[in-house]
Amino acid sequence: MEKILAGYVGRLAPSPTGALHLGNVRTFMIAYLRARSLGGKVILRIEDLDHPRDKPGAAREAVEDLKWLGFDWDEEYVQSERKDIYREALSLLPAYPCVCTRRDVENAQSAPHAGEQLHYPGLCRGRFSSWREAAEFCGEGRLPCWRYRVDEGTVVSFTDVFAGDYSQNVSSVLGDFPIARDEGGAGYTLAVVVDDLLSGVTEVVRGDDLIPATPAQILIAEKLLSWAESKTSHSVKIPKYCHVPLVVGPDGRRLAKRHGDTRVASYRASGVEPETVIGRLAASCGWGDGKKASLHELIDVFSLDTIPHAPFIMI
Ligand code: GLU
């Protein structure tokens, strides 16, 4: 285990919605090496709140895959065991239950643009006095979601450590964004913010598909700062963000099954060595020539500066 010298705290946050593949590994490798090269701490957080999509056994397999690849961490927790804390955080937010379907939201767009995030104009603001009332309205088989009431003219800007300046007018781009589809607030958007604050994460390194979701997370974090401060013994700050390019297939789409089998478990089963996998991914970040490499030996050659800003095309 690396000696913890500085105050850097990073995290690896796999969602057990499927097997770990080379795309996930590249991002985790960057996150891990960034932390370790700064003498920092690494937290492993299993983000298992996405119930319909979570696959049984996927969390355990992700942990085994990560260990096989040479990752280690100083602390580990599972989001599904922290529901009380999300419930408490939810009670502090300007949130309301919403029963709108995707179709309702699509119909409410003033100027729909293909591929852009859906804007929610607050149709359910003030409509229900409780989650229960909203759930009754939905009936069997469907649940309301919690939405964050965004004030008109809310603009969030941040300087991403890798991707640079980013600014979003949250009220006009997202409107009242969803924070969880669970009565107690246990859902990705709220949980990720609560956990990063309470764990003292100083920098979030993750895929750049999450850049547009970051302003909403910053808004939530701002609201929860003093609460988080009261819950921990460390000082609480909104983390820095470092979004790195994704791995894509030759068609330019995010790496997935259709591009062939790049699951870590398959390499493992077929006798490929972890250093072969890591060495190849390291070369895509400008560290080395693709020869075998261990994560440990990459700590000294790690640099964010050599990582290309374009997505890495896996052929
Ligand atoms: N659990 C998310 C994923 O696997 C990552 C979320 C995050 O890093 O904030 O895509």
CSV table of C-alpha atoms and ligand atoms in Angstrom, one decimal:
chain,number,residue,atom,x,y,z
A,1,MET,CA,0.0,0.0,0.0
A,2,GLU,CA,1.2,3.5,-0.9
A,3,LYS,CA,2.2,5.7,1.9
A,4,ILE,CA,-0.3,8.5,2.3
A,5,LEU,CA,1.7,11.8,2.2
A,6,ALA,CA,-0.6,14.5,1.0
A,7,GLY,CA,-4.2,15.4,1.5
A,8,TYR,CA,-5.3,14.1,-1.9
A,9,VAL,CA,-8.3,11.7,-1.7
A,10,GLY,CA,-9.6,10.1,-4.9
A,11,ARG,CA,-12.1,7.4,-5.6
A,12,LEU,CA,-13.0,4.6,-7.9
A,13,ALA,CA,-16.8,4.3,-8.2
A,14,PRO,CA,-17.8,1.3,-10.3
A,15,SER,CA,-21.5,0.7,-11.0
A,16,PRO,CA,-22.3,-3.0,-10.9
A,17,THR,CA,-24.5,-2.8,-14.0
A,18,GLY,CA,-22.2,-5.1,-16.0
A,19,ALA,CA,-18.8,-6.6,-16.2
A,20,LEU,CA,-15.7,-4.3,-16.0
A,21,HIS,CA,-14.3,-3.7,-19.5
A,22,LEU,CA,-11.3,-1.9,-20.9
A,23,GLY,CA,-13.2,1.4,-21.0
A,24,ASN,CA,-13.8,1.4,-17.3
A,25,VAL,CA,-10.3,0.2,-16.5
A,26,ARG,CA,-8.7,3.0,-18.4
A,27,THR,CA,-10.6,5.6,-16.4
A,28,PHE,CA,-9.9,3.8,-13.1
A,29,MET,CA,-6.3,3.5,-14.0
A,30,ILE,CA,-6.0,7.3,-14.5
A,31,ALA,CA,-7.9,7.9,-11.3
A,32,TYR,CA,-5.8,5.5,-9.3
A,33,LEU,CA,-2.5,6.7,-10.7
A,34,ARG,CA,-3.4,10.3,-10.2
A,35,ALA,CA,-4.1,9.6,-6.5
A,36,ARG,CA,-1.1,7.4,-5.9
A,37,SER,CA,1.3,9.7,-7.8
A,38,LEU,CA,0.3,12.5,-5.4
A,39,GLY,CA,0.8,10.2,-2.4
A,40,GLY,CA,-3.0,10.2,-1.9
A,41,LYS,CA,-5.7,7.9,-0.7
A,42,VAL,CA,-8.0,5.8,-2.8
A,43,ILE,CA,-11.5,4.9,-1.9
A,44,LEU,CA,-13.5,2.1,-3.6
A,45,ARG,CA,-17.1,2.9,-3.7
A,46,ILE,CA,-19.6,0.5,-5.2
A,47,GLU,CA,-22.5,2.5,-6.7
A,48,ASP,CA,-25.2,-0.1,-6.5
A,49,LEU,CA,-28.3,2.1,-6.3
A,50,ASP,CA,-29.4,1.5,-9.9
A,51,HIS,CA,-31.7,-1.4,-9.1
A,52,PRO,CA,-33.2,-2.5,-12.4
A,53,ARG,CA,-29.8,-2.3,-14.1
A,54,ASP,CA,-27.6,-3.7,-11.3
A,55,LYS,CA,-26.5,-7.3,-12.0
A,56,PRO,CA,-26.2,-9.8,-9.2
A,57,GLY,CA,-22.5,-10.7,-8.6
A,58,ALA,CA,-21.2,-7.8,-10.7
A,59,ALA,CA,-19.9,-5.9,-7.7
A,60,ARG,CA,-17.9,-8.8,-6.4
A,61,GLU,CA,-16.6,-9.5,-9.9
A,62,ALA,CA,-15.5,-5.9,-10.3
A,63,VAL,CA,-13.6,-6.1,-7.1
A,64,GLU,CA,-11.9,-9.3,-8.2
A,65,ASP,CA,-11.0,-7.8,-11.6
A,66,LEU,CA,-9.6,-4.6,-10.0
A,67,LYS,CA,-7.5,-6.6,-7.6
A,68,TRP,CA,-6.3,-8.9,-10.4
A,69,LEU,CA,-5.2,-5.8,-12.4
A,70,GLY,CA,-3.2,-4.6,-9.4
A,71,PHE,CA,-5.5,-1.9,-7.9
A,72,ASP,CA,-5.5,-1.4,-4.2
A,73,TRP,CA,-7.5,1.0,-2.0
A,74,ASP,CA,-7.5,2.3,1.5
A,75,GLU,CA,-11.2,2.3,2.2
A,76,GLU,CA,-14.2,0.7,0.7
A,77,TYR,CA,-18.0,1.0,1.0
A,78,VAL,CA,-21.2,0.2,-0.7
A,79,GLN,CA,-23.9,2.8,-1.4
A,80,SER,CA,-26.8,0.5,-0.7
A,81,GLU,CA,-25.7,0.4,2.9
A,82,ARG,CA,-25.9,4.1,3.3
A,83,LYS,CA,-29.5,4.9,2.7
A,84,ASP,CA,-30.1,6.6,6.0
A,85,ILE,CA,-27.5,9.2,5.2
A,86,TYR,CA,-29.0,9.9,1.8
A,87,ARG,CA,-32.4,10.3,3.4
A,88,GLU,CA,-31.0,12.9,5.8
A,89,ALA,CA,-29.4,14.8,3.0
A,90,LEU,CA,-32.5,14.8,0.9
A,91,SER,CA,-34.5,16.5,3.7
A,92,LEU,CA,-32.1,19.5,3.4
A,93,LEU,CA,-32.6,20.0,-0.4
A,94,PRO,CA,-35.2,22.0,-2.2
A,95,ALA,CA,-36.7,18.8,-3.7
A,96,TYR,CA,-40.1,17.8,-4.8
A,97,PRO,CA,-41.7,14.6,-6.1
A,98,CYS,CA,-42.5,14.4,-9.8
A,99,VAL,CA,-44.8,12.0,-11.6
A,100,CYS,CA,-44.0,13.0,-15.1
A,101,THR,CA,-43.1,10.3,-17.6
A,102,ARG,CA,-40.3,10.7,-20.1
A,103,ARG,CA,-43.0,11.3,-22.7
A,104,ASP,CA,-44.5,14.1,-20.5
A,105,VAL,CA,-41.1,15.7,-20.3
A,106,GLU,CA,-40.5,15.4,-24.0
A,107,ASN,CA,-43.8,17.0,-24.8
A,108,ALA,CA,-43.0,19.9,-22.5
A,109,GLN,CA,-39.8,20.8,-24.4
A,110,SER,CA,-40.1,24.3,-25.9
A,111,ALA,CA,-37.3,23.6,-28.5
A,112,PRO,CA,-36.4,19.9,-28.6
A,113,HIS,CA,-32.9,19.2,-30.0
A,114,ALA,CA,-31.9,15.6,-30.8
A,115,GLY,CA,-29.3,14.3,-28.4
A,116,GLU,CA,-29.5,17.1,-25.9
A,117,GLN,CA,-30.5,16.7,-22.3
A,118,LEU,CA,-34.2,17.0,-21.6
A,119,HIS,CA,-35.2,20.2,-20.0
A,120,TYR,CA,-37.7,19.9,-17.2
A,121,PRO,CA,-39.9,23.0,-16.8
A,122,GLY,CA,-41.2,22.2,-13.3
A,123,LEU,CA,-44.6,20.7,-14.2
A,124,CYS,CA,-44.8,19.0,-10.8
A,125,ARG,CA,-43.6,21.9,-8.7
A,126,GLY,CA,-46.0,22.3,-5.8
A,127,ARG,CA,-48.3,19.6,-7.1
A,128,PHE,CA,-48.0,17.0,-4.4
A,129,SER,CA,-47.7,17.5,-0.7
A,130,SER,CA,-45.7,14.3,-0.2
A,131,TRP,CA,-43.9,11.5,-1.9
A,132,ARG,CA,-46.7,9.1,-0.9
A,133,GLU,CA,-49.3,11.2,-2.6
A,134,ALA,CA,-47.2,11.3,-5.7
A,135,ALA,CA,-46.6,7.5,-5.6
A,136,GLU,CA,-50.4,6.9,-5.3
A,137,PHE,CA,-50.9,9.1,-8.3
A,138,CYS,CA,-48.4,6.9,-10.3
A,139,GLY,CA,-50.1,3.7,-9.2
A,140,GLU,CA,-48.6,0.2,-9.4
A,141,GLY,CA,-45.4,-0.4,-11.2
A,142,ARG,CA,-44.1,3.2,-11.5
A,143,LEU,CA,-42.5,5.5,-9.0
A,144,PRO,CA,-42.1,9.2,-8.8
A,145,CYS,CA,-38.7,10.8,-8.8
A,146,TRP,CA,-37.3,13.6,-6.7
A,147,ARG,CA,-36.4,16.7,-8.6
A,148,TYR,CA,-34.3,19.6,-7.4
A,149,ARG,CA,-36.0,23.0,-7.7
A,150,VAL,CA,-33.5,25.1,-9.6
A,151,ASP,CA,-33.9,28.9,-9.3
A,152,GLU,CA,-34.2,30.9,-12.5
A,153,GLY,CA,-30.9,32.1,-13.8
A,154,THR,CA,-28.8,29.5,-12.0
A,155,VAL,CA,-25.4,29.3,-13.8
A,156,VAL,CA,-22.7,27.0,-12.6
A,157,SER,CA,-19.1,27.3,-13.8
A,158,PHE,CA,-16.1,25.3,-12.9
A,159,THR,CA,-12.6,24.7,-14.2
A,160,ASP,CA,-12.1,21.0,-14.9
A,161,VAL,CA,-8.5,19.9,-14.2
A,162,PHE,CA,-8.3,18.1,-17.5
A,163,ALA,CA,-11.1,19.4,-19.7
A,164,GLY,CA,-10.8,23.1,-18.8
A,165,ASP,CA,-13.6,25.7,-18.3
A,166,TYR,CA,-17.2,24.6,-18.3
A,167,SER,CA,-20.3,26.6,-17.7
A,168,GLN,CA,-23.9,25.6,-17.7
A,169,ASN,CA,-27.1,27.6,-17.2
A,170,VAL,CA,-28.7,24.8,-15.2
A,171,SER,CA,-32.1,26.4,-15.2
A,172,SER,CA,-32.3,26.7,-18.9
A,173,VAL,CA,-30.4,23.5,-19.9
A,174,LEU,CA,-31.7,21.1,-17.3
A,175,GLY,CA,-34.5,22.9,-15.4
A,176,ASP,CA,-35.5,21.0,-12.3
A,177,PHE,CA,-33.2,18.0,-12.6
A,178,PRO,CA,-33.9,14.5,-11.1
A,179,ILE,CA,-31.9,13.5,-8.1
A,180,ALA,CA,-33.2,10.1,-7.2
A,181,ARG,CA,-35.9,7.6,-8.0
A,182,ASP,CA,-36.4,6.4,-4.4
A,183,GLU,CA,-38.5,7.7,-1.6
A,184,GLY,CA,-35.4,8.2,0.6
A,185,GLY,CA,-33.3,9.9,-2.0
A,186,ALA,CA,-31.0,6.8,-2.6
A,187,GLY,CA,-30.1,7.5,-6.2
A,188,TYR,CA,-27.0,8.3,-8.2
A,189,THR,CA,-27.1,12.0,-8.3
A,190,LEU,CA,-27.7,12.6,-4.7
A,191,ALA,CA,-25.6,9.7,-3.4
A,192,VAL,CA,-22.5,10.6,-5.4
A,193,VAL,CA,-22.5,14.1,-4.0
A,194,VAL,CA,-23.1,13.0,-0.4
A,195,ASP,CA,-20.4,10.4,-0.6
A,196,ASP,CA,-17.8,12.6,-2.1
A,197,LEU,CA,-18.3,15.3,0.5
A,198,LEU,CA,-18.5,12.9,3.5
A,199,SER,CA,-15.5,10.9,2.3
A,200,GLY,CA,-13.4,14.0,1.9
A,201,VAL,CA,-12.8,13.3,-1.8
A,202,THR,CA,-10.6,16.2,-3.0
A,203,GLU,CA,-10.7,15.4,-6.7
A,204,VAL,CA,-13.2,13.3,-8.8
A,205,VAL,CA,-11.5,11.7,-11.8
A,206,ARG,CA,-14.1,10.1,-14.1
A,207,GLY,CA,-15.2,9.8,-17.7
A,208,ASP,CA,-16.1,13.0,-19.5
A,209,ASP,CA,-19.6,11.8,-20.3
A,210,LEU,CA,-20.4,13.1,-16.8
A,211,ILE,CA,-19.3,16.7,-17.5
A,212,PRO,CA,-22.8,17.9,-18.3
A,213,ALA,CA,-24.1,16.3,-15.0
A,214,THR,CA,-21.5,18.0,-12.9
A,215,PRO,CA,-23.1,21.5,-12.5
A,216,ALA,CA,-26.1,19.8,-11.0
A,217,GLN,CA,-23.9,17.9,-8.6
A,218,ILE,CA,-22.1,21.1,-7.6
A,219,LEU,CA,-25.4,22.8,-6.8
A,220,ILE,CA,-26.4,19.9,-4.5
A,221,ALA,CA,-22.9,20.0,-2.9
A,222,GLU,CA,-23.2,23.7,-2.2
A,223,LYS,CA,-26.4,23.1,-0.4
A,224,LEU,CA,-25.0,20.2,1.7
A,225,LEU,CA,-21.6,21.7,2.6
A,226,SER,CA,-22.4,22.8,6.2
A,227,TRP,CA,-24.4,19.7,6.9
A,228,ALA,CA,-21.5,17.5,5.6
A,229,GLU,CA,-19.1,19.6,7.7
A,230,SER,CA,-21.1,18.8,10.8
A,231,LYS,CA,-21.0,15.1,10.1
A,232,THR,CA,-17.3,14.7,9.7
A,233,SER,CA,-14.1,15.4,11.4
A,234,HIS,CA,-12.3,16.8,8.3
A,235,SER,CA,-13.0,20.1,6.6
A,236,VAL,CA,-15.4,19.6,3.7
A,237,LYS,CA,-15.0,21.2,0.3
A,238,ILE,CA,-16.5,20.7,-3.1
A,239,PRO,CA,-14.1,18.4,-4.9
A,240,LYS,CA,-12.2,19.4,-8.0
A,241,TYR,CA,-13.2,17.6,-11.1
A,242,CYS,CA,-11.0,15.9,-13.7
A,243,HIS,CA,-13.0,14.4,-16.6
A,244,VAL,CA,-11.0,12.3,-19.0
A,245,PRO,CA,-12.0,11.1,-22.4
A,246,LEU,CA,-13.8,7.8,-22.8
A,247,VAL,CA,-12.8,4.7,-24.8
A,248,VAL,CA,-14.8,4.4,-27.9
A,249,GLY,CA,-15.2,1.8,-30.6
A,250,PRO,CA,-14.2,2.3,-34.3
A,251,ASP,CA,-17.7,3.7,-34.8
A,252,GLY,CA,-17.0,6.5,-32.3
A,253,ARG,CA,-19.5,5.2,-29.8
A,254,ARG,CA,-18.7,4.4,-26.2
A,255,LEU,CA,-17.0,1.0,-25.8
A,256,ALA,CA,-19.7,-1.7,-25.4
A,257,LYS,CA,-20.5,-5.3,-26.2
A,258,ARG,CA,-21.1,-4.6,-29.9
A,259,HIS,CA,-17.4,-3.8,-30.2
A,260,GLY,CA,-16.3,-7.2,-29.1
A,261,ASP,CA,-15.5,-8.7,-25.8
A,262,THR,CA,-13.2,-6.4,-23.8
A,263,ARG,CA,-14.3,-7.7,-20.4
A,264,VAL,CA,-11.5,-8.0,-17.9
A,265,ALA,CA,-12.9,-11.3,-16.8
A,266,SER,CA,-12.5,-12.7,-20.3
A,267,TYR,CA,-8.8,-11.7,-20.5
A,268,ARG,CA,-8.3,-13.2,-17.1
A,269,ALA,CA,-10.0,-16.5,-18.1
A,270,SER,CA,-8.0,-16.8,-21.2
A,271,GLY,CA,-4.6,-16.4,-19.5
A,272,VAL,CA,-3.8,-12.8,-20.5
A,273,GLU,CA,-1.5,-11.2,-17.9
A,274,PRO,CA,-2.8,-8.1,-16.1
A,275,GLU,CA,0.4,-6.3,-17.1
A,276,THR,CA,-0.5,-6.8,-20.7
A,277,VAL,CA,-3.8,-5.1,-20.2
A,278,ILE,CA,-2.4,-2.3,-18.2
A,279,GLY,CA,0.6,-1.8,-20.5
A,280,ARG,CA,-1.7,-1.4,-23.5
A,281,LEU,CA,-4.0,1.1,-21.8
A,282,ALA,CA,-1.0,3.0,-20.4
A,283,ALA,CA,0.3,3.5,-23.9
A,284,SER,CA,-3.0,5.1,-24.9
A,285,CYS,CA,-2.3,7.7,-22.2
A,286,GLY,CA,1.2,8.3,-23.4
A,287,TRP,CA,3.0,6.3,-20.7
A,288,GLY,CA,5.2,3.8,-22.3
A,289,ASP,CA,5.2,1.9,-25.6
A,290,GLY,CA,2.5,-0.7,-24.9
A,291,LYS,CA,4.9,-3.2,-23.4
A,292,LYS,CA,3.8,-5.0,-20.2
A,293,ALA,CA,3.5,-2.7,-17.2
A,294,SER,CA,2.2,-2.9,-13.7
A,295,LEU,CA,0.1,-0.2,-12.1
A,296,HIS,CA,2.7,0.1,-9.4
A,297,GLU,CA,5.6,0.9,-11.8
A,298,LEU,CA,3.4,3.4,-13.6
A,299,ILE,CA,3.0,5.6,-10.5
A,300,ASP,CA,6.4,7.3,-11.3
A,301,VAL,CA,5.7,7.9,-15.0
A,302,PHE,CA,2.1,9.0,-14.6
A,303,SER,CA,1.2,12.4,-16.0
A,304,LEU,CA,-2.2,13.9,-17.0
A,305,ASP,CA,-0.3,16.0,-19.6
A,306,THR,CA,0.3,13.2,-22.0
A,307,ILE,CA,-3.3,11.9,-22.1
A,308,PRO,CA,-4.8,12.8,-25.5
A,309,HIS,CA,-7.9,15.0,-25.3
A,310,ALA,CA,-9.7,13.0,-28.0
A,311,PRO,CA,-11.5,9.7,-27.1
A,312,PHE,CA,-9.3,6.7,-27.3
A,313,ILE,CA,-10.4,4.5,-30.2
A,314,MET,CA,-10.1,0.8,-29.4
A,315,ILE,CA,-9.6,-1.2,-32.5
B,1,GLU,N1,-20.6,4.9,-11.1
B,1,GLU,C1,-20.5,5.7,-12.2
B,1,GLU,C2,-20.1,4.9,-13.4
B,1,GLU,O1,-19.7,3.7,-13.2
B,1,GLU,C3,-19.4,6.8,-12.0
B,1,GLU,C4,-20.0,7.9,-11.3
B,1,GLU,C5,-18.9,9.0,-10.9
B,1,GLU,O2,-17.7,8.7,-11.0
B,1,GLU,O3,-19.3,10.0,-10.4
B,1,GLU,O4,-20.3,5.3,-14.5
